[in-house]
Amino acid sequence: MKILLVFAHPEPGSLNAALRDVAVQELEAQGHQVRVSDLYAEGWKSEVDRADFPALTPGERLIAVAASKTAFEADALTEDVKAEIEKLLWADALILQFPLWWFGMPAILKGWVDRVFAYGFAYGVGEHSDRRWGDRYGEGTLAGKRAMLIVTAGGWEEHYSARGVNGPIDDLLFPINHGILYYPGYEVLPPFVAYRVDRLSEAGFETVAEGLRERMRTLATTPPIPYRQQNGGDYLIPSMQLRPGLGDPEAGGFALHLNGAVAAG
Ligand code: FAD
């Protein structure tokens, strides 16, 4: 497989950098081709602003969605964004790797998504009618490809369990897994999360690294999180609500969007 790993950590000597190297080495040992986008090292510009749309005339109001659509259609996105889109189209699998910062991804990585997932490429794709609501949530430009997260967290695993004070990790990562990765079509694998890492010993590192190697060895075969397909019949159009009778009536929230009782691992 061809794999793009998008890496968001400012420190080359960090735990995350060491785990990135473990992942890349294992993937290459398995015969995969790997490219890395190292966002801090490359000085990635994270904010969406006028500079992203040079075709805007001075004084013209920036409407981000419309500007993104026009620029994508005209092949006029900036060169840094075009290069990332080319890598996404090249890759069979996308890995986003980051430390959990304030219950989400570091701003630089969110900014990579904001700028690279352009209108016409990652959203605004497909027919919008009374039959379909675009190609999204399991369909879209990136359908047929796999994606997964590699995340490190200071908190304990129990703190992120079903009744843990931080909220369940699958809920915290739902906006990324479902809202960012599944949306443009990726099959999303359960995340690899290393907990309680802030004072990790060498022995602890080896345990985490071995778990990560195993996930890299099974990247092509791990079953994806069974999210429901938007256009597969489970949702009413245009309200986009789950049809009555589907899902566990006791369960609310994000778990409703899982097909069947299988929980994300
Ligand atoms: P580093 O700081 O680089 O290293 C962590 C430890 O690993 C160090 O003790 C280091 O010595 C050790 N280590 C062991 N082996 C190695 C090796 N081979 N190479 C390098 N280091 C090694 N946590 C949460 O759970 N939830 C949050 O919402 C949250 N928000 C945060 C917000 C901010 C702004 C910050 C700064 C931290 C937050 N944290 C949070 C904690 C954060 O998730 C962790 O600090 C981070 O995941 C640690 O990863 P790192 O790569 O930065 O580790």
JSON list of N, CA, C and O and ligand atoms in Angstrom, two decimals, residues 9 13-16 18 99-103 152-155 160 197-201 205, ligand 1:
[
{"chain": "A", "resi": 9, "resn": "HIS", "atom": "N", "xyz": [3.76, 17.46, 15.51]},
{"chain": "A", "resi": 9, "resn": "HIS", "atom": "CA", "xyz": [4.43, 17.70, 16.80]},
{"chain": "A", "resi": 9, "resn": "HIS", "atom": "C", "xyz": [5.63, 18.61, 16.54]},
{"chain": "A", "resi": 9, "resn": "HIS", "atom": "O", "xyz": [6.37, 18.39, 15.59]},
{"chain": "A", "resi": 13, "resn": "GLY", "atom": "N", "xyz": [12.68, 15.57, 19.00]},
{"chain": "A", "resi": 13, "resn": "GLY", "atom": "CA", "xyz": [13.08, 14.56, 19.98]},
{"chain": "A", "resi": 13, "resn": "GLY", "atom": "C", "xyz": [11.91, 14.06, 20.81]},
{"chain": "A", "resi": 13, "resn": "GLY", "atom": "O", "xyz": [12.11, 13.41, 21.85]},
{"chain": "A", "resi": 14, "resn": "SER", "atom": "N", "xyz": [10.70, 14.35, 20.39]},
{"chain": "A", "resi": 14, "resn": "SER", "atom": "CA", "xyz": [9.52, 14.00, 21.20]},
{"chain": "A", "resi": 14, "resn": "SER", "atom": "C", "xyz": [9.19, 12.52, 21.14]},
{"chain": "A", "resi": 14, "resn": "SER", "atom": "O", "xyz": [9.64, 11.78, 20.26]},
{"chain": "A", "resi": 15, "resn": "LEU", "atom": "N", "xyz": [8.36, 12.12, 22.08]},
{"chain": "A", "resi": 15, "resn": "LEU", "atom": "CA", "xyz": [7.79, 10.78, 22.06]},
{"chain": "A", "resi": 15, "resn": "LEU", "atom": "C", "xyz": [7.06, 10.55, 20.73]},
{"chain": "A", "resi": 15, "resn": "LEU", "atom": "O", "xyz": [7.19, 9.49, 20.11]},
{"chain": "A", "resi": 16, "resn": "ASN", "atom": "N", "xyz": [6.29, 11.55, 20.32]},
{"chain": "A", "resi": 16, "resn": "ASN", "atom": "CA", "xyz": [5.55, 11.38, 19.06]},
{"chain": "A", "resi": 16, "resn": "ASN", "atom": "C", "xyz": [6.48, 11.14, 17.88]},
{"chain": "A", "resi": 16, "resn": "ASN", "atom": "O", "xyz": [6.19, 10.30, 17.02]},
{"chain": "A", "resi": 18, "resn": "ALA", "atom": "N", "xyz": [9.41, 9.77, 18.00]},
{"chain": "A", "resi": 18, "resn": "ALA", "atom": "CA", "xyz": [9.95, 8.41, 18.11]},
{"chain": "A", "resi": 18, "resn": "ALA", "atom": "C", "xyz": [8.90, 7.39, 17.66]},
{"chain": "A", "resi": 18, "resn": "ALA", "atom": "O", "xyz": [9.23, 6.41, 16.97]},
{"chain": "A", "resi": 99, "resn": "PRO", "atom": "N", "xyz": [-0.32, 14.55, 19.38]},
{"chain": "A", "resi": 99, "resn": "PRO", "atom": "CA", "xyz": [-0.62, 14.49, 20.82]},
{"chain": "A", "resi": 99, "resn": "PRO", "atom": "C", "xyz": [-2.00, 15.11, 21.04]},
{"chain": "A", "resi": 99, "resn": "PRO", "atom": "O", "xyz": [-2.36, 16.08, 20.38]},
{"chain": "A", "resi": 100, "resn": "LEU", "atom": "N", "xyz": [-2.77, 14.54, 21.95]},
{"chain": "A", "resi": 100, "resn": "LEU", "atom": "CA", "xyz": [-4.08, 15.10, 22.27]},
{"chain": "A", "resi": 100, "resn": "LEU", "atom": "C", "xyz": [-3.86, 16.39, 23.03]},
{"chain": "A", "resi": 100, "resn": "LEU", "atom": "O", "xyz": [-3.27, 16.40, 24.13]},
{"chain": "A", "resi": 101, "resn": "TRP", "atom": "N", "xyz": [-4.28, 17.48, 22.47]},
{"chain": "A", "resi": 101, "resn": "TRP", "atom": "CA", "xyz": [-4.14, 18.80, 23.09]},
{"chain": "A", "resi": 101, "resn": "TRP", "atom": "C", "xyz": [-5.53, 19.38, 23.27]},
{"chain": "A", "resi": 101, "resn": "TRP", "atom": "O", "xyz": [-6.23, 19.63, 22.27]},
{"chain": "A", "resi": 102, "resn": "TRP", "atom": "N", "xyz": [-5.91, 19.60, 24.50]},
{"chain": "A", "resi": 102, "resn": "TRP", "atom": "CA", "xyz": [-7.25, 20.12, 24.79]},
{"chain": "A", "resi": 102, "resn": "TRP", "atom": "C", "xyz": [-8.32, 19.33, 24.06]},
{"chain": "A", "resi": 102, "resn": "TRP", "atom": "O", "xyz": [-9.15, 19.86, 23.35]},
{"chain": "A", "resi": 103, "resn": "PHE", "atom": "N", "xyz": [-8.23, 18.02, 24.24]},
{"chain": "A", "resi": 103, "resn": "PHE", "atom": "CA", "xyz": [-9.26, 17.09, 23.76]},
{"chain": "A", "resi": 103, "resn": "PHE", "atom": "C", "xyz": [-9.43, 17.08, 22.25]},
{"chain": "A", "resi": 103, "resn": "PHE", "atom": "O", "xyz": [-10.47, 16.68, 21.74]},
{"chain": "A", "resi": 152, "resn": "THR", "atom": "N", "xyz": [-1.39, 10.33, 21.20]},
{"chain": "A", "resi": 152, "resn": "THR", "atom": "CA", "xyz": [-0.86, 10.15, 22.55]},
{"chain": "A", "resi": 152, "resn": "THR", "atom": "C", "xyz": [-1.63, 11.05, 23.49]},
{"chain": "A", "resi": 152, "resn": "THR", "atom": "O", "xyz": [-2.03, 12.16, 23.11]},
{"chain": "A", "resi": 153, "resn": "ALA", "atom": "N", "xyz": [-1.84, 10.58, 24.71]},
{"chain": "A", "resi": 153, "resn": "ALA", "atom": "CA", "xyz": [-2.61, 11.36, 25.68]},
{"chain": "A", "resi": 153, "resn": "ALA", "atom": "C", "xyz": [-1.94, 11.29, 27.04]},
{"chain": "A", "resi": 153, "resn": "ALA", "atom": "O", "xyz": [-1.42, 10.25, 27.44]},
{"chain": "A", "resi": 154, "resn": "GLY", "atom": "N", "xyz": [-1.99, 12.42, 27.76]},
{"chain": "A", "resi": 154, "resn": "GLY", "atom": "CA", "xyz": [-1.46, 12.44, 29.12]},
{"chain": "A", "resi": 154, "resn": "GLY", "atom": "C", "xyz": [-2.37, 11.68, 30.09]},
{"chain": "A", "resi": 154, "resn": "GLY", "atom": "O", "xyz": [-1.90, 11.09, 31.06]},
{"chain": "A", "resi": 155, "resn": "GLY", "atom": "N", "xyz": [-3.66, 11.70, 29.84]},
{"chain": "A", "resi": 155, "resn": "GLY", "atom": "CA", "xyz": [-4.64, 11.10, 30.75]},
{"chain": "A", "resi": 155, "resn": "GLY", "atom": "C", "xyz": [-4.59, 9.58, 30.74]},
{"chain": "A", "resi": 155, "resn": "GLY", "atom": "O", "xyz": [-4.06, 8.96, 29.81]},
{"chain": "A", "resi": 160, "resn": "TYR", "atom": "N", "xyz": [-10.72, 7.92, 30.11]},
{"chain": "A", "resi": 160, "resn": "TYR", "atom": "CA", "xyz": [-11.36, 8.03, 28.78]},
{"chain": "A", "resi": 160, "resn": "TYR", "atom": "C", "xyz": [-12.28, 6.83, 28.51]},
{"chain": "A", "resi": 160, "resn": "TYR", "atom": "O", "xyz": [-12.60, 6.56, 27.37]},
{"chain": "A", "resi": 197, "resn": "VAL", "atom": "N", "xyz": [1.19, 9.08, 28.94]},
{"chain": "A", "resi": 197, "resn": "VAL", "atom": "CA", "xyz": [2.53, 9.02, 28.34]},
{"chain": "A", "resi": 197, "resn": "VAL", "atom": "C", "xyz": [3.50, 10.07, 28.89]},
{"chain": "A", "resi": 197, "resn": "VAL", "atom": "O", "xyz": [4.67, 10.05, 28.53]},
{"chain": "A", "resi": 198, "resn": "ASP", "atom": "N", "xyz": [3.04, 10.98, 29.73]},
{"chain": "A", "resi": 198, "resn": "ASP", "atom": "CA", "xyz": [3.91, 12.11, 30.05]},
{"chain": "A", "resi": 198, "resn": "ASP", "atom": "C", "xyz": [5.17, 11.77, 30.82]},
{"chain": "A", "resi": 198, "resn": "ASP", "atom": "O", "xyz": [6.14, 12.52, 30.76]},
{"chain": "A", "resi": 199, "resn": "ARG", "atom": "N", "xyz": [5.17, 10.66, 31.52]},
{"chain": "A", "resi": 199, "resn": "ARG", "atom": "CA", "xyz": [6.40, 10.22, 32.18]},
{"chain": "A", "resi": 199, "resn": "ARG", "atom": "C", "xyz": [6.70, 8.78, 31.77]},
{"chain": "A", "resi": 199, "resn": "ARG", "atom": "O", "xyz": [7.01, 7.92, 32.61]},
{"chain": "A", "resi": 200, "resn": "LEU", "atom": "N", "xyz": [6.64, 8.53, 30.50]},
{"chain": "A", "resi": 200, "resn": "LEU", "atom": "CA", "xyz": [6.78, 7.17, 29.99]},
{"chain": "A", "resi": 200, "resn": "LEU", "atom": "C", "xyz": [8.23, 6.69, 30.15]},
{"chain": "A", "resi": 200, "resn": "LEU", "atom": "O", "xyz": [9.17, 7.39, 29.77]},
{"chain": "A", "resi": 201, "resn": "SER", "atom": "N", "xyz": [8.40, 5.50, 30.69]},
{"chain": "A", "resi": 201, "resn": "SER", "atom": "CA", "xyz": [9.74, 4.93, 30.85]},
{"chain": "A", "resi": 201, "resn": "SER", "atom": "C", "xyz": [10.17, 4.28, 29.54]},
{"chain": "A", "resi": 201, "resn": "SER", "atom": "O", "xyz": [9.37, 4.12, 28.61]},
{"chain": "A", "resi": 205, "resn": "PHE", "atom": "N", "xyz": [7.84, 2.69, 26.80]},
{"chain": "A", "resi": 205, "resn": "PHE", "atom": "CA", "xyz": [7.93, 3.03, 25.38]},
{"chain": "A", "resi": 205, "resn": "PHE", "atom": "C", "xyz": [7.91, 1.76, 24.53]},
{"chain": "A", "resi": 205, "resn": "PHE", "atom": "O", "xyz": [7.22, 1.71, 23.51]},
{"chain": "B", "resi": 1, "resn": "FAD", "atom": "P1", "xyz": [7.03, 14.01, 25.15]},
{"chain": "B", "resi": 1, "resn": "FAD", "atom": "O1", "xyz": [6.79, 15.13, 26.10]},
{"chain": "B", "resi": 1, "resn": "FAD", "atom": "O2", "xyz": [8.01, 14.23, 24.07]},
{"chain": "B", "resi": 1, "resn": "FAD", "atom": "O3", "xyz": [7.47, 12.71, 25.96]},
{"chain": "B", "resi": 1, "resn": "FAD", "atom": "C1", "xyz": [6.64, 12.16, 26.95]},
{"chain": "B", "resi": 1, "resn": "FAD", "atom": "C2", "xyz": [7.47, 11.21, 27.83]},
{"chain": "B", "resi": 1, "resn": "FAD", "atom": "O4", "xyz": [7.88, 10.09, 27.04]},
{"chain": "B", "resi": 1, "resn": "FAD", "atom": "C3", "xyz": [8.75, 11.86, 28.37]},
{"chain": "B", "resi": 1, "resn": "FAD", "atom": "O5", "xyz": [8.83, 11.59, 29.74]},
{"chain": "B", "resi": 1, "resn": "FAD", "atom": "C4", "xyz": [9.83, 11.16, 27.60]},
{"chain": "B", "resi": 1, "resn": "FAD", "atom": "O6", "xyz": [11.03, 11.06, 28.33]},
{"chain": "B", "resi": 1, "resn": "FAD", "atom": "C5", "xyz": [9.21, 9.79, 27.41]},
{"chain": "B", "resi": 1, "resn": "FAD", "atom": "N1", "xyz": [9.83, 8.91, 26.41]},
{"chain": "B", "resi": 1, "resn": "FAD", "atom": "C6", "xyz": [10.01, 7.58, 26.59]},
{"chain": "B", "resi": 1, "resn": "FAD", "atom": "N2", "xyz": [10.61, 7.03, 25.54]},
{"chain": "B", "resi": 1, "resn": "FAD", "atom": "C7", "xyz": [10.83, 8.03, 24.67]},
{"chain": "B", "resi": 1, "resn": "FAD", "atom": "C8", "xyz": [11.44, 8.06, 23.39]},
{"chain": "B", "resi": 1, "resn": "FAD", "atom": "N3", "xyz": [11.93, 6.97, 22.80]},
{"chain": "B", "resi": 1, "resn": "FAD", "atom": "N4", "xyz": [11.51, 9.26, 22.77]},
{"chain": "B", "resi": 1, "resn": "FAD", "atom": "C9", "xyz": [10.99, 10.37, 23.31]},
{"chain": "B", "resi": 1, "resn": "FAD", "atom": "N5", "xyz": [10.39, 10.39, 24.56]},
{"chain": "B", "resi": 1, "resn": "FAD", "atom": "C10", "xyz": [10.33, 9.21, 25.22]},
{"chain": "B", "resi": 1, "resn": "FAD", "atom": "N6", "xyz": [-3.56, 15.16, 27.65]},
{"chain": "B", "resi": 1, "resn": "FAD", "atom": "C11", "xyz": [-4.81, 14.63, 27.69]},
{"chain": "B", "resi": 1, "resn": "FAD", "atom": "O7", "xyz": [-4.98, 13.46, 28.04]},
{"chain": "B", "resi": 1, "resn": "FAD", "atom": "N7", "xyz": [-5.89, 15.38, 27.31]},
{"chain": "B", "resi": 1, "resn": "FAD", "atom": "C12", "xyz": [-5.78, 16.67, 26.90]},
{"chain": "B", "resi": 1, "resn": "FAD", "atom": "O8", "xyz": [-6.79, 17.29, 26.54]},
{"chain": "B", "resi": 1, "resn": "FAD", "atom": "C13", "xyz": [-4.48, 17.26, 26.89]},
{"chain": "B", "resi": 1, "resn": "FAD", "atom": "N8", "xyz": [-4.31, 18.54, 26.50]},
{"chain": "B", "resi": 1, "resn": "FAD", "atom": "C14", "xyz": [-3.05, 19.04, 26.41]},
{"chain": "B", "resi": 1, "resn": "FAD", "atom": "C15", "xyz": [-2.88, 20.36, 25.93]},
{"chain": "B", "resi": 1, "resn": "FAD", "atom": "C16", "xyz": [-1.62, 20.87, 25.78]},
{"chain": "B", "resi": 1, "resn": "FAD", "atom": "C17", "xyz": [-1.46, 22.26, 25.23]},
{"chain": "B", "resi": 1, "resn": "FAD", "atom": "C18", "xyz": [-0.49, 20.11, 26.15]},
{"chain": "B", "resi": 1, "resn": "FAD", "atom": "C19", "xyz": [0.90, 20.69, 25.99]},
{"chain": "B", "resi": 1, "resn": "FAD", "atom": "C20", "xyz": [-0.64, 18.83, 26.64]},
{"chain": "B", "resi": 1, "resn": "FAD", "atom": "C21", "xyz": [-1.92, 18.27, 26.76]},
{"chain": "B", "resi": 1, "resn": "FAD", "atom": "N9", "xyz": [-2.10, 16.97, 27.19]},
{"chain": "B", "resi": 1, "resn": "FAD", "atom": "C22", "xyz": [-3.38, 16.44, 27.25]},
{"chain": "B", "resi": 1, "resn": "FAD", "atom": "C23", "xyz": [-0.97, 16.07, 27.41]},
{"chain": "B", "resi": 1, "resn": "FAD", "atom": "C24", "xyz": [-0.44, 15.59, 26.05]},
{"chain": "B", "resi": 1, "resn": "FAD", "atom": "O9", "xyz": [-1.38, 14.77, 25.40]},
{"chain": "B", "resi": 1, "resn": "FAD", "atom": "C25", "xyz": [0.87, 14.84, 26.22]},
{"chain": "B", "resi": 1, "resn": "FAD", "atom": "O10", "xyz": [1.80, 15.76, 26.77]},
{"chain": "B", "resi": 1, "resn": "FAD", "atom": "C26", "xyz": [1.41, 14.31, 24.90]},
{"chain": "B", "resi": 1, "resn": "FAD", "atom": "O11", "xyz": [0.54, 13.34, 24.37]},
{"chain": "B", "resi": 1, "resn": "FAD", "atom": "C27", "xyz": [2.78, 13.69, 25.09]},
{"chain": "B", "resi": 1, "resn": "FAD", "atom": "O12", "xyz": [3.33, 13.40, 23.82]},
{"chain": "B", "resi": 1, "resn": "FAD", "atom": "P2", "xyz": [4.74, 14.07, 23.37]},
{"chain": "B", "resi": 1, "resn": "FAD", "atom": "O13", "xyz": [5.13, 13.48, 22.09]},
{"chain": "B", "resi": 1, "resn": "FAD", "atom": "O14", "xyz": [4.62, 15.55, 23.47]},
{"chain": "B", "resi": 1, "resn": "FAD", "atom": "O15", "xyz": [5.63, 13.51, 24.58]}
]
